[in-house]
Amino acid sequence: MSCPICSLHGEQDMRGFEIQRTDLWVLRHHPEPAPLAGWLLLDIVRHCSGPLAFNEVEAEDWGRATRDASRLVQTMTGCDRVYAIAFWEGAQHLHLHLIPRFVSDPSTQAWSVADHYRAVASG
């Protein structure tokens, strides 16, 4: 069974969506159609379903990587907060959604962002 996130990391045309790649993490823009400008994803490079499966190095670096990526979302968008959401159901490979939250935009409030995501995904 192939992993869509592992496949995505190897696609040359996806390299344009990458912001940064380290030995542990890939930070990338959400592919089109992006639900919101500045919506980023932080992926683990290694095929790994999530924090329960982190090795020691990944576990130690996770907080820093998430903080730095969240700061970038805020810098890029001027948002008030950054939501970090991962479900691990669409692909059994950690990809953390970093979502800009604007207090003045109700569509970015809490679970409303999920409704917004579904609306964009369905056209």
Tab-separated table of C-alpha atoms in Angstrom:
chain	number	residue	atom	x	y	z
A	1	MET	CA	0.000	0.000	0.000
A	2	SER	CA	1.476	3.342	-0.986
A	3	CYS	CA	1.416	6.402	1.248
A	4	PRO	CA	0.119	9.595	-0.400
A	5	ILE	CA	2.323	11.821	1.770
A	6	CYS	CA	5.469	9.791	1.026
A	7	SER	CA	4.565	9.965	-2.682
A	8	LEU	CA	3.955	13.700	-2.417
A	9	HIS	CA	7.401	14.263	-0.923
A	10	GLY	CA	8.977	12.626	-3.974
A	11	GLU	CA	7.040	14.527	-6.634
A	12	GLN	CA	9.118	17.128	-8.424
A	13	ASP	CA	6.142	19.406	-9.111
A	14	MET	CA	5.374	19.545	-5.384
A	15	ARG	CA	8.799	20.988	-4.684
A	16	GLY	CA	7.327	24.398	-5.575
A	17	PHE	CA	5.032	24.084	-2.558
A	18	GLU	CA	7.895	23.368	-0.187
A	19	ILE	CA	9.091	26.155	2.039
A	20	GLN	CA	11.721	24.216	3.955
A	21	ARG	CA	12.998	20.657	4.173
A	22	THR	CA	15.223	19.283	6.906
A	23	ASP	CA	16.262	15.734	7.730
A	24	LEU	CA	13.108	15.445	9.880
A	25	TRP	CA	10.415	17.787	8.525
A	26	VAL	CA	8.942	19.246	5.348
A	27	LEU	CA	7.123	22.552	5.669
A	28	ARG	CA	4.891	23.229	2.680
A	29	HIS	CA	2.046	25.333	1.413
A	30	HIS	CA	-1.345	23.653	1.255
A	31	PRO	CA	-1.856	22.471	-2.350
A	32	GLU	CA	-4.469	24.222	-4.469
A	33	PRO	CA	-7.162	24.895	-3.765
A	34	ALA	CA	-5.838	26.284	-0.500
A	35	PRO	CA	-8.631	26.879	2.010
A	36	LEU	CA	-6.926	30.055	3.292
A	37	ALA	CA	-3.837	31.988	2.249
A	38	GLY	CA	-1.024	30.999	4.584
A	39	TRP	CA	-2.439	27.528	5.418
A	40	LEU	CA	0.715	25.423	5.773
A	41	LEU	CA	1.430	21.784	6.492
A	42	LEU	CA	4.276	20.410	8.564
A	43	ASP	CA	5.041	16.831	7.499
A	44	ILE	CA	7.412	14.372	9.046
A	45	VAL	CA	9.859	13.163	6.373
A	46	ARG	CA	9.963	9.579	7.582
A	47	HIS	CA	6.833	7.477	7.137
A	48	CYS	CA	5.398	7.841	10.622
A	49	SER	CA	1.769	7.917	11.713
A	50	GLY	CA	2.211	10.520	14.447
A	51	PRO	CA	3.776	11.459	17.788
A	52	LEU	CA	3.128	8.022	19.286
A	53	ALA	CA	5.630	6.635	16.790
A	54	PHE	CA	8.277	9.387	17.056
A	55	ASN	CA	11.834	8.343	17.742
A	56	GLU	CA	13.762	10.327	20.366
A	57	VAL	CA	15.195	12.857	17.901
A	58	GLU	CA	11.785	13.556	16.335
A	59	ALA	CA	10.167	13.891	19.752
A	60	GLU	CA	12.835	16.342	20.914
A	61	ASP	CA	12.543	18.487	17.764
A	62	TRP	CA	8.735	18.444	17.349
A	63	GLY	CA	8.014	21.447	19.567
A	64	ARG	CA	10.637	23.644	17.941
A	65	ALA	CA	9.535	22.703	14.424
A	66	THR	CA	5.867	23.364	15.229
A	67	ARG	CA	6.661	26.686	16.927
A	68	ASP	CA	8.856	27.922	14.088
A	69	ALA	CA	6.338	26.919	11.411
A	70	SER	CA	3.496	28.554	13.370
A	71	ARG	CA	5.501	31.772	13.670
A	72	LEU	CA	5.989	31.744	9.915
A	73	VAL	CA	2.225	31.416	9.336
A	74	GLN	CA	1.643	34.400	11.622
A	75	THR	CA	4.383	36.447	9.961
A	76	MET	CA	3.093	35.651	6.458
A	77	THR	CA	-0.564	36.359	7.207
A	78	GLY	CA	-0.714	38.725	10.177
A	79	CYS	CA	-3.196	36.321	11.806
A	80	ASP	CA	-4.106	36.510	15.481
A	81	ARG	CA	-3.554	32.805	16.230
A	82	VAL	CA	-2.439	29.637	14.483
A	83	TYR	CA	-4.451	26.459	14.848
A	84	ALA	CA	-2.540	23.170	14.655
A	85	ILE	CA	-4.705	20.208	13.641
A	86	ALA	CA	-3.792	16.647	12.670
A	87	PHE	CA	-6.176	13.739	12.306
A	88	TRP	CA	-4.000	10.987	10.749
A	89	GLU	CA	-6.973	9.419	9.000
A	90	GLY	CA	-6.706	10.715	5.416
A	91	ALA	CA	-3.127	9.480	5.305
A	92	GLN	CA	-1.403	7.474	8.021
A	93	HIS	CA	1.570	9.836	7.805
A	94	LEU	CA	1.851	12.863	10.087
A	95	HIS	CA	0.932	16.081	8.319
A	96	LEU	CA	0.080	18.862	10.747
A	97	HIS	CA	-2.235	21.548	9.370
A	98	LEU	CA	-1.174	25.036	10.510
A	99	ILE	CA	-4.174	27.262	9.984
A	100	PRO	CA	-4.243	31.058	10.291
A	101	ARG	CA	-6.987	32.288	12.635
A	102	PHE	CA	-8.249	35.831	12.192
A	103	VAL	CA	-10.494	37.108	14.995
A	104	SER	CA	-12.283	39.366	12.478
A	105	ASP	CA	-13.135	36.412	10.174
A	106	PRO	CA	-15.756	34.035	11.608
A	107	SER	CA	-14.995	31.406	8.942
A	108	THR	CA	-11.628	30.825	10.642
A	109	GLN	CA	-13.119	30.329	14.111
A	110	ALA	CA	-12.642	26.924	15.746
A	111	TRP	CA	-14.504	24.172	13.878
A	112	SER	CA	-15.910	26.639	11.344
A	113	VAL	CA	-12.552	26.257	9.662
A	114	ALA	CA	-13.439	22.607	8.957
A	115	ASP	CA	-16.664	23.697	7.248
A	116	HIS	CA	-14.668	26.244	5.249
A	117	TYR	CA	-12.181	23.536	4.252
A	118	ARG	CA	-14.950	21.219	3.059
A	119	ALA	CA	-16.574	24.035	1.073
A	120	VAL	CA	-13.302	24.871	-0.706
A	121	ALA	CA	-12.551	21.196	-1.357
A	122	SER	CA	-15.980	20.659	-2.921
A	123	GLY	CA	-15.651	23.676	-5.191
